[in-house]
C-alpha cells in the first residue's frame, strides 16, 4: 500500500497502542493517529486489580514514546460513529478522515440491572474505576462482589489483602462457571474460605439498595460498597448502522488476517472475533495476550505483506488468593481431561486432549507446565496420557513420540 496513507486507530488500550507500535516497527512511514476516549495517557489494565487498587502503584502507563514514534495521540476523544463510504469518523470534536481504520475499542463491563445511579456500586475496568475503589478498600468496609469470575476473584483477593470483609455472590453453582468445567472449578471454591472471603453460590441478586444487597431468597447482605464483575462485552455499539458486520456478542467479525467485512477497516483485541482453524470455531478472546499479539498481524496486513494467518494459542493468567493461575488453549472441543497433581494442594495442572493431542491446559502454581504445554499445543503433539498424569515428570517428556517442543523448553 502507499506509505502516504493515513492510519487511524480507535482505542488507546493495549491493542490500539501496540498496533501503532507494530506499524512503525514494520516500517510504515505514513501518518498514524490513535484516538482514546479516556483523558489519561494510555495504560495497561492488569495492574488495576492489583497494584493500582492497593495503592502500591499510582498508575500503569505504557512505556511508549509516541512523539518519537511519530504517532499522533488524541486523548479524551470519544468516537461516535463511522461512515465507511466517506472514510470518515464522527467524534465529539468533529469528523476525522482516514485511509485505513483499525478498530481497537476493547470491551466494556456488563452492568447489573437496576443499579444505575445507586451510590456505592462500582465496576472495575478503567483507571478511574480503580482510583474510586482505592479509598473504599482503605476504609476496610464491608464489600459485596457480584460475580465469581476472574475479575471478581482478583478484586476479592485485593479487598481481603486490604482487610475488608468480603462476600462474593455468584448465581451459578461454582466460581468460574462460564470458563471452566465443574470438576476443575470445584477445588477453587475452597480458596475463598482459605482467604477469609465468604463465597455464596446459587445466589441471585434481587436488588441493591444503599448499604445493602438483597438476594432473591430474601437474604440481606451489608454492603458499604458493591463491585460488579459479571462479564464484559465488545465496545462496539457505536458501529451501529456502519455496515461493519458484528457477531452475536457484538464482536466485530474479523477474518484470519483481522480484516473486517468493510474495505480498509481492521479489528483487533477484545472487540473482535477471528476464525481459528486450530480449534475449528470462531474465537472471541478477552485477554491481554490477544491484544498484544494481534496488532502484529494487523500491521503486516496493512503494509500489504502476506502475514501468517492469525490463529494463536489463547493465553491468560490470574493472580488470586495467593495462587498464580495460568491457562493456555481452548478446551471446548476436548474429548479427554488429565490431571497432574492433587487439586486440593498448592500446585496442580489440568490438561485437555482431543484425539490425544494437547489442546488446552490450566496450571495452578506450575508455570513450567504452562510454558511447555503452550509449545506442545502450538506444535500439535500427540501425548501419552499416562505420562502426562505424572506431575513429577516434565510435561514436555509426555509427548508420545518422545520429543518435546524443542529441547531447550524450560
CSV table of C-alpha atoms in Angstrom, one decimal:
chain,number,residue,atom,x,y,z
A,1,UNK,CA,0.0,0.0,0.0
A,2,UNK,CA,1.0,3.6,-0.4
A,3,UNK,CA,3.1,4.8,2.5
A,4,UNK,CA,1.4,8.1,2.3
A,5,UNK,CA,-1.9,6.8,3.5
A,6,UNK,CA,-3.2,7.7,7.0
A,7,UNK,CA,-4.0,5.0,9.6
A,8,UNK,CA,-6.4,5.9,12.3
A,9,UNK,CA,-6.7,3.6,15.3
A,10,UNK,CA,-9.8,3.9,17.5
A,11,UNK,CA,-8.9,2.8,21.1
A,12,UNK,CA,-5.8,3.6,23.2
A,13,UNK,CA,-5.6,0.4,25.2
A,14,UNK,CA,-3.1,-2.4,24.6
A,15,UNK,CA,-4.4,-3.4,21.2
A,16,UNK,CA,-4.6,0.1,19.9
A,17,UNK,CA,-1.2,1.2,21.2
A,18,UNK,CA,0.5,-2.0,20.0
A,19,UNK,CA,-1.0,-1.5,16.5
A,20,UNK,CA,0.7,1.9,16.3
A,21,UNK,CA,4.0,0.5,17.6
A,22,UNK,CA,3.8,-2.5,15.2
A,23,UNK,CA,3.2,-0.3,12.2
A,24,UNK,CA,6.3,1.7,12.9
A,25,UNK,CA,8.4,-1.4,13.8
A,26,UNK,CA,7.4,-3.0,10.4
A,27,UNK,CA,8.4,0.2,8.5
A,28,UNK,CA,5.2,2.1,7.9
A,29,UNK,CA,6.0,5.7,7.1
A,30,UNK,CA,2.6,7.2,6.7
A,31,UNK,CA,0.6,9.1,9.3
A,32,UNK,CA,-0.7,7.2,12.4
A,33,UNK,CA,-3.3,8.6,14.8
A,34,UNK,CA,-4.5,6.9,17.9
A,35,UNK,CA,-7.9,8.1,19.4
A,36,UNK,CA,-8.5,7.4,23.1
A,37,UNK,CA,-11.8,8.1,24.8
A,38,UNK,CA,-10.2,8.5,28.3
A,39,UNK,CA,-8.1,11.6,29.2
A,40,UNK,CA,-5.3,9.5,30.7
A,41,UNK,CA,-2.1,8.5,29.0
A,42,UNK,CA,-2.6,5.0,27.6
A,43,UNK,CA,-2.1,2.4,30.3
A,44,UNK,CA,-2.0,-1.3,31.0
A,45,UNK,CA,-5.1,-2.8,32.6
A,46,UNK,CA,-3.9,-5.9,34.6
A,47,UNK,CA,-2.3,-3.8,37.4
A,48,UNK,CA,-5.6,-2.1,38.0
A,49,UNK,CA,-7.0,-5.0,40.0
A,50,UNK,CA,-3.7,-5.4,41.9
A,51,UNK,CA,-1.0,-2.7,42.5
A,52,UNK,CA,-3.1,0.3,41.5
A,53,UNK,CA,-6.1,-0.8,43.5
A,54,UNK,CA,-4.0,-1.5,46.6
A,55,UNK,CA,-2.1,1.8,46.3
A,56,UNK,CA,1.3,0.2,45.7
A,57,UNK,CA,1.5,1.9,42.2
A,58,UNK,CA,0.0,5.2,41.0
A,59,UNK,CA,-0.7,4.1,37.5
A,60,UNK,CA,0.4,1.7,34.7
A,61,UNK,CA,1.1,3.9,31.7
A,62,UNK,CA,2.7,2.2,28.8
A,63,UNK,CA,6.4,2.9,28.3
A,64,UNK,CA,5.9,4.2,24.7
A,65,UNK,CA,7.3,7.5,23.4
A,66,UNK,CA,4.5,8.4,20.9
A,67,UNK,CA,6.3,11.6,19.8
A,68,UNK,CA,9.5,9.8,18.9
A,69,UNK,CA,7.4,7.2,17.1
A,70,UNK,CA,5.7,9.9,15.1
A,71,UNK,CA,2.3,8.8,16.4
A,72,UNK,CA,-0.4,11.4,17.0
A,73,UNK,CA,-2.2,10.7,20.2
A,74,UNK,CA,-5.6,12.3,20.8
A,75,UNK,CA,-7.0,11.7,24.3
A,76,UNK,CA,-10.4,12.4,25.6
A,77,UNK,CA,-11.7,12.0,22.1
A,78,UNK,CA,-14.8,9.7,22.0
A,79,UNK,CA,-15.7,8.3,18.7
A,80,UNK,CA,-19.5,8.4,18.0
A,81,UNK,CA,-19.7,6.6,14.6
A,82,UNK,CA,-18.1,5.8,11.3
A,83,UNK,CA,-19.1,6.4,7.7
A,84,UNK,CA,-17.0,3.9,5.7
A,85,UNK,CA,-18.2,5.2,2.3
A,86,UNK,CA,-16.7,8.6,3.2
A,87,UNK,CA,-13.7,7.1,5.0
A,88,UNK,CA,-14.6,9.3,8.0
A,89,UNK,CA,-15.1,9.0,11.7
A,90,UNK,CA,-17.6,11.1,13.7
A,91,UNK,CA,-16.1,12.3,17.0
A,92,UNK,CA,-17.1,14.7,19.7
A,93,UNK,CA,-14.5,17.1,18.3
A,94,UNK,CA,-15.7,16.8,14.7
A,95,UNK,CA,-15.0,14.5,11.8
A,96,UNK,CA,-11.7,12.6,11.4
A,97,UNK,CA,-10.8,11.3,8.0
A,98,UNK,CA,-8.9,8.1,7.5
A,99,UNK,CA,-7.5,5.9,4.7
A,100,UNK,CA,-7.2,2.9,6.9
A,101,UNK,CA,-9.1,2.3,10.1
A,102,UNK,CA,-8.3,0.0,12.9
A,103,UNK,CA,-10.9,-0.8,15.5
A,104,UNK,CA,-9.4,-1.5,18.9
A,105,UNK,CA,-12.1,-0.3,21.3
A,106,UNK,CA,-11.8,-3.3,23.6
A,107,UNK,CA,-14.6,-4.5,25.9
A,108,UNK,CA,-16.8,-2.8,28.4
A,109,UNK,CA,-18.1,-4.3,31.6
A,110,UNK,CA,-21.7,-5.5,31.8
A,111,UNK,CA,-23.7,-3.6,34.4
A,112,UNK,CA,-26.0,-5.1,37.0
A,113,UNK,CA,-29.6,-4.2,36.0
A,114,UNK,CA,-31.3,-1.8,38.4
A,115,UNK,CA,-28.0,-0.4,39.9
A,116,UNK,CA,-27.7,2.6,37.7
A,117,UNK,CA,-27.3,5.6,40.0
A,118,UNK,CA,-27.3,3.6,43.2
A,119,UNK,CA,-24.5,5.0,45.4
A,120,UNK,CA,-21.6,2.7,46.3
A,121,UNK,CA,-21.9,0.4,43.2
A,122,UNK,CA,-18.7,0.1,41.3
A,123,UNK,CA,-17.2,-1.5,38.2
A,124,UNK,CA,-13.5,-2.3,37.7
A,125,UNK,CA,-12.3,-1.7,34.2
A,126,UNK,CA,-10.7,1.7,34.0
A,127,UNK,CA,-8.0,3.7,35.8
A,128,UNK,CA,-10.8,6.0,37.2
A,129,UNK,CA,-12.7,2.9,38.5
A,130,UNK,CA,-9.6,1.7,40.3
A,131,UNK,CA,-8.9,5.1,41.8
A,132,UNK,CA,-12.5,5.4,43.0
A,133,UNK,CA,-12.2,2.0,44.7
A,134,UNK,CA,-8.9,2.5,46.3
A,135,UNK,CA,-10.2,4.6,49.2
A,136,UNK,CA,-13.0,2.2,49.7
A,137,UNK,CA,-10.5,-0.6,50.4
A,138,UNK,CA,-8.5,1.8,52.6
A,139,UNK,CA,-11.6,2.2,54.9
A,140,UNK,CA,-11.8,-1.6,55.3
A,141,UNK,CA,-15.5,-1.6,54.5
A,142,UNK,CA,-18.0,-4.5,54.1
A,143,UNK,CA,-17.8,-5.3,50.4
A,144,UNK,CA,-20.1,-7.4,48.3
A,145,UNK,CA,-18.7,-8.7,45.0
A,146,UNK,CA,-21.2,-9.8,42.4
A,147,UNK,CA,-19.7,-12.5,40.2
A,148,UNK,CA,-17.1,-15.1,41.0
A,149,UNK,CA,-15.3,-14.9,37.6
A,150,UNK,CA,-11.7,-13.9,37.0
A,151,UNK,CA,-12.2,-10.2,37.9
A,152,UNK,CA,-14.4,-11.0,40.9
A,153,UNK,CA,-11.7,-13.3,42.3
A,154,UNK,CA,-8.9,-10.8,41.7
A,155,UNK,CA,-10.8,-8.0,43.3
A,156,UNK,CA,-11.9,-10.1,46.3
A,157,UNK,CA,-8.2,-11.0,46.7
A,158,UNK,CA,-7.2,-7.4,46.8
A,159,UNK,CA,-10.0,-6.5,49.2
A,160,UNK,CA,-9.0,-9.2,51.6
A,161,UNK,CA,-5.4,-8.1,51.5
A,162,UNK,CA,-6.7,-4.6,52.4
A,163,UNK,CA,-8.5,-6.0,55.4
A,164,UNK,CA,-12.1,-5.7,54.1
A,165,UNK,CA,-14.9,-8.1,55.0
A,166,UNK,CA,-15.7,-9.7,51.6
A,167,UNK,CA,-18.8,-11.6,50.4
A,168,UNK,CA,-18.8,-12.9,46.9
A,169,UNK,CA,-22.2,-13.8,45.4
A,170,UNK,CA,-22.5,-16.0,42.3
A,171,UNK,CA,-25.7,-17.0,40.6
A,172,UNK,CA,-24.1,-20.3,39.3
A,173,UNK,CA,-23.3,-23.3,41.4
A,174,UNK,CA,-19.5,-22.6,41.3
A,175,UNK,CA,-16.9,-20.0,40.6
A,176,UNK,CA,-15.8,-19.5,37.0
A,177,UNK,CA,-18.9,-21.4,35.8
A,178,UNK,CA,-18.7,-19.8,32.4
A,179,UNK,CA,-15.0,-20.5,31.9
A,180,UNK,CA,-14.2,-24.0,33.4
A,181,UNK,CA,-15.9,-27.4,33.9
A,182,UNK,CA,-17.4,-28.1,37.3
A,183,UNK,CA,-14.7,-30.6,38.3
A,184,UNK,CA,-12.0,-28.1,37.6
A,185,UNK,CA,-13.6,-25.1,39.2
A,186,UNK,CA,-14.7,-27.0,42.3
A,187,UNK,CA,-11.3,-27.0,44.1
A,188,UNK,CA,-11.1,-23.2,43.5
A,189,UNK,CA,-14.2,-22.6,45.7
A,190,UNK,CA,-12.2,-23.5,48.8
A,191,UNK,CA,-9.7,-20.8,48.0
A,192,UNK,CA,-12.3,-18.1,49.0
A,193,UNK,CA,-12.7,-19.6,52.5
A,194,UNK,CA,-9.0,-20.0,52.9
A,195,UNK,CA,-8.6,-16.3,52.3
A,196,UNK,CA,-11.4,-15.3,54.7
A,197,UNK,CA,-13.9,-14.4,51.9
A,198,UNK,CA,-17.5,-15.7,52.1
A,199,UNK,CA,-18.4,-17.3,48.7
A,200,UNK,CA,-22.2,-17.8,48.2
A,201,UNK,CA,-23.2,-19.8,45.1
A,202,UNK,CA,-26.7,-20.2,43.8
A,203,UNK,CA,-27.1,-16.6,44.9
A,204,UNK,CA,-29.0,-14.2,42.7
A,205,UNK,CA,-29.2,-10.5,43.4
A,206,UNK,CA,-32.7,-9.3,43.6
A,207,UNK,CA,-31.8,-5.6,44.1
A,208,UNK,CA,-29.2,-3.3,45.5
A,209,UNK,CA,-30.1,-0.5,48.0
A,210,UNK,CA,-27.7,2.0,49.5
A,211,UNK,CA,-25.7,-0.1,52.0
A,212,UNK,CA,-27.4,-3.4,51.3
A,213,UNK,CA,-27.6,-6.2,48.7
A,214,UNK,CA,-30.8,-8.1,48.8
A,215,UNK,CA,-30.7,-11.7,47.3
A,216,UNK,CA,-33.5,-13.5,45.7
A,217,UNK,CA,-34.1,-15.6,48.8
A,218,UNK,CA,-34.5,-12.5,50.9
A,219,UNK,CA,-31.0,-12.5,52.5
A,220,UNK,CA,-29.8,-9.0,53.2
A,221,UNK,CA,-26.0,-8.5,53.0
A,222,UNK,CA,-24.4,-5.4,54.4
A,223,UNK,CA,-22.5,-3.6,51.7
A,224,UNK,CA,-20.7,-0.3,52.1
A,225,UNK,CA,-19.6,-1.0,48.5
A,226,UNK,CA,-20.7,-3.3,45.7
A,227,UNK,CA,-18.3,-4.3,43.0
A,228,UNK,CA,-19.9,-5.9,39.9
A,229,UNK,CA,-17.9,-8.4,37.9
A,230,UNK,CA,-20.4,-10.3,35.8
A,231,UNK,CA,-18.5,-10.1,32.5
A,232,UNK,CA,-17.8,-7.8,29.6
A,233,UNK,CA,-19.0,-7.3,26.0
A,234,UNK,CA,-17.2,-5.8,23.0
A,235,UNK,CA,-17.4,-2.0,23.0
A,236,UNK,CA,-19.0,-1.8,19.5
A,237,UNK,CA,-22.4,-0.1,20.0
A,238,UNK,CA,-21.0,2.9,18.2
A,239,UNK,CA,-20.7,0.9,15.0
A,240,UNK,CA,-24.5,0.6,14.6
A,241,UNK,CA,-25.5,1.4,11.1
A,242,UNK,CA,-21.9,1.4,9.7
A,243,UNK,CA,-22.3,-1.8,7.7
A,244,UNK,CA,-19.4,-3.4,9.6
A,245,UNK,CA,-20.6,-6.9,10.4
A,246,UNK,CA,-20.9,-7.9,14.0
A,247,UNK,CA,-21.4,-11.3,15.7
A,248,UNK,CA,-24.0,-12.4,18.2
A,249,UNK,CA,-22.0,-11.0,21.1
A,250,UNK,CA,-21.4,-7.6,19.5
A,251,UNK,CA,-18.0,-8.7,18.3
A,252,UNK,CA,-16.6,-7.3,15.1
A,253,UNK,CA,-16.3,-10.3,12.7
A,254,UNK,CA,-12.7,-10.3,11.5
A,255,UNK,CA,-11.1,-12.7,9.1
A,256,UNK,CA,-7.9,-14.7,9.5
A,257,UNK,CA,-5.9,-11.6,8.8
A,258,UNK,CA,-8.1,-9.4,11.1
A,259,UNK,CA,-9.8,-7.6,8.2
A,260,UNK,CA,-13.5,-6.7,8.8
A,261,UNK,CA,-16.4,-7.0,6.3
A,262,UNK,CA,-15.7,-3.4,5.1
A,263,UNK,CA,-12.8,-2.5,2.9
A,264,UNK,CA,-9.9,-0.6,4.7
A,265,UNK,CA,-11.2,-1.4,8.2
A,266,UNK,CA,-9.5,-3.9,10.5
A,267,UNK,CA,-10.3,-5.0,14.1
A,268,UNK,CA,-8.1,-6.3,16.9
A,269,UNK,CA,-8.2,-7.2,20.6
A,270,UNK,CA,-11.2,-7.6,22.8
A,271,UNK,CA,-13.7,-6.1,20.4
A,272,UNK,CA,-13.0,-8.6,17.6
A,273,UNK,CA,-13.5,-12.3,17.0
A,274,UNK,CA,-11.5,-14.3,14.5
A,275,UNK,CA,-11.8,-17.8,12.9
A,276,UNK,CA,-9.5,-20.4,14.4
A,277,UNK,CA,-8.5,-23.3,12.2
A,278,UNK,CA,-6.7,-24.8,15.2
A,279,UNK,CA,-9.9,-25.1,17.2
A,280,UNK,CA,-12.5,-25.2,14.3
A,281,UNK,CA,-14.5,-22.3,15.5
A,282,UNK,CA,-14.6,-18.5,15.8
A,283,UNK,CA,-12.9,-17.2,19.0
A,284,UNK,CA,-13.6,-14.1,21.0
A,285,UNK,CA,-10.7,-13.7,23.4
A,286,UNK,CA,-11.0,-11.0,26.1
A,287,UNK,CA,-7.4,-11.3,27.4
A,288,UNK,CA,-4.2,-9.3,27.4
A,289,UNK,CA,-2.1,-11.6,25.3
A,290,UNK,CA,-4.5,-11.4,22.4
A,291,UNK,CA,-4.4,-7.6,22.5
A,292,UNK,CA,-0.6,-7.9,22.4
A,293,UNK,CA,-0.2,-10.4,19.6
A,294,UNK,CA,-3.0,-9.4,17.2
A,295,UNK,CA,-1.5,-6.0,16.2
A,296,UNK,CA,1.5,-7.6,14.5
A,297,UNK,CA,-0.9,-9.3,12.1
A,298,UNK,CA,-2.9,-6.1,11.5
A,299,UNK,CA,0.2,-4.1,10.8
A,300,UNK,CA,1.6,-6.7,8.4
A,301,UNK,CA,-1.7,-6.8,6.5
A,302,UNK,CA,-2.0,-3.0,6.3
A,303,UNK,CA,1.5,-2.9,4.9
A,304,UNK,CA,0.4,-5.2,2.1
A,305,UNK,CA,2.6,-8.1,3.2
A,306,UNK,CA,1.3,-11.7,3.3
A,307,UNK,CA,1.2,-12.2,7.0
A,308,UNK,CA,0.7,-15.6,8.7
A,309,UNK,CA,-2.9,-16.4,9.5
A,310,UNK,CA,-3.8,-15.1,12.9
A,311,UNK,CA,-4.5,-18.3,14.9
A,312,UNK,CA,-2.8,-18.0,18.3
A,313,UNK,CA,-3.0,-20.3,21.2
A,314,UNK,CA,-5.0,-18.1,23.6
A,315,UNK,CA,-3.3,-17.4,26.9
A,316,UNK,CA,-4.1,-15.6,30.1
A,317,UNK,CA,-3.2,-15.5,33.8
A,318,UNK,CA,-4.8,-14.6,37.0
A,319,UNK,CA,-3.4,-13.9,40.5
A,320,UNK,CA,-5.9,-14.8,43.1
A,321,UNK,CA,-5.8,-15.8,46.8
A,322,UNK,CA,-2.1,-16.3,46.8
A,323,UNK,CA,-2.1,-18.5,43.7
A,324,UNK,CA,-0.8,-17.9,40.2
A,325,UNK,CA,-3.3,-19.4,37.7
A,326,UNK,CA,-2.4,-19.7,34.0
A,327,UNK,CA,-4.4,-21.0,31.1
A,328,UNK,CA,-3.5,-21.7,27.5
A,329,UNK,CA,-5.5,-23.0,24.6
A,330,UNK,CA,-9.2,-23.7,24.2
A,331,UNK,CA,-10.8,-26.8,25.8
A,332,UNK,CA,-14.4,-26.7,24.3
A,333,UNK,CA,-13.7,-29.4,21.8
A,334,UNK,CA,-11.6,-31.7,24.1
A,335,UNK,CA,-12.6,-35.3,24.5
A,336,UNK,CA,-10.4,-36.2,27.5
A,337,UNK,CA,-9.1,-34.4,30.6
A,338,UNK,CA,-6.0,-35.4,32.5
A,339,UNK,CA,-5.0,-34.2,36.0
A,340,UNK,CA,-1.4,-33.6,37.0
A,341,UNK,CA,-1.2,-33.3,40.8
A,342,UNK,CA,-3.7,-33.0,43.7
A,343,UNK,CA,-6.2,-30.2,43.1
A,344,UNK,CA,-6.5,-29.8,46.9
A,345,UNK,CA,-2.8,-28.9,47.0
A,346,UNK,CA,-1.0,-25.7,46.2
A,347,UNK,CA,0.2,-26.7,42.7
A,348,UNK,CA,-1.6,-28.7,40.0
A,349,UNK,CA,-2.4,-28.8,36.3
A,350,UNK,CA,-5.3,-29.9,34.2
A,351,UNK,CA,-4.7,-30.9,30.6
A,352,UNK,CA,-7.3,-31.3,27.9
A,353,UNK,CA,-6.7,-33.6,24.9
A,354,UNK,CA,-8.5,-34.1,21.6
A,355,UNK,CA,-7.6,-37.2,19.8
A,356,UNK,CA,-4.5,-37.5,22.1
A,357,UNK,CA,-3.3,-34.0,21.1
A,358,UNK,CA,-2.9,-31.4,23.8
A,359,UNK,CA,-5.4,-28.5,23.1
A,360,UNK,CA,-5.5,-26.7,26.5
A,361,UNK,CA,-4.2,-26.7,30.0
A,362,UNK,CA,-4.8,-24.9,33.3
A,363,UNK,CA,-1.8,-24.6,35.5
A,364,UNK,CA,-2.0,-23.5,39.2
A,365,UNK,CA,1.4,-22.7,40.6
A,366,UNK,CA,3.1,-24.7,37.8
A,367,UNK,CA,4.5,-22.1,35.4
A,368,UNK,CA,6.8,-24.7,33.8
A,369,UNK,CA,3.9,-26.8,32.8
A,370,UNK,CA,2.3,-23.8,31.2
A,371,UNK,CA,5.4,-22.8,29.2
A,372,UNK,CA,6.0,-26.3,27.9
A,373,UNK,CA,2.3,-27.0,27.4
A,374,UNK,CA,1.8,-23.9,25.3
A,375,UNK,CA,4.6,-25.0,22.9
A,376,UNK,CA,3.1,-28.5,22.7
A,377,UNK,CA,-0.3,-27.1,21.8
A,378,UNK,CA,1.3,-25.0,19.1
A,379,UNK,CA,3.2,-28.0,17.7
A,380,UNK,CA,0.1,-30.2,17.7
A,381,UNK,CA,2.0,-33.0,19.5
A,382,UNK,CA,0.3,-36.3,20.4
A,383,UNK,CA,0.6,-37.0,24.1
A,384,UNK,CA,1.0,-40.1,26.3
A,385,UNK,CA,-1.9,-39.6,28.8
A,386,UNK,CA,-0.2,-41.9,31.3
A,387,UNK,CA,3.0,-40.0,31.3
A,388,UNK,CA,1.1,-36.7,31.3
A,389,UNK,CA,-0.6,-37.6,34.6
A,390,UNK,CA,2.7,-37.9,36.4
A,391,UNK,CA,3.3,-34.4,38.0
A,392,UNK,CA,6.9,-35.4,38.7
A,393,UNK,CA,7.7,-35.8,35.0
A,394,UNK,CA,8.3,-32.7,32.8
A,395,UNK,CA,5.3,-32.2,30.7
A,396,UNK,CA,7.3,-32.0,27.5
A,397,UNK,CA,8.5,-35.5,28.1
A,398,UNK,CA,5.0,-36.8,27.9
A,399,UNK,CA,4.9,-36.2,24.1
A,400,UNK,CA,4.1,-39.6,22.6
A,401,UNK,CA,6.9,-39.5,20.1
A,402,UNK,CA,9.3,-38.8,23.0
A,403,UNK,CA,10.2,-35.4,21.6
A,404,UNK,CA,9.1,-32.2,23.3
A,405,UNK,CA,8.6,-28.9,21.6
A,406,UNK,CA,12.3,-28.2,21.2
A,407,UNK,CA,15.0,-29.5,23.5
A,408,UNK,CA,15.5,-26.1,25.2
A,409,UNK,CA,12.0,-25.7,26.5
A,410,UNK,CA,12.2,-24.6,30.1
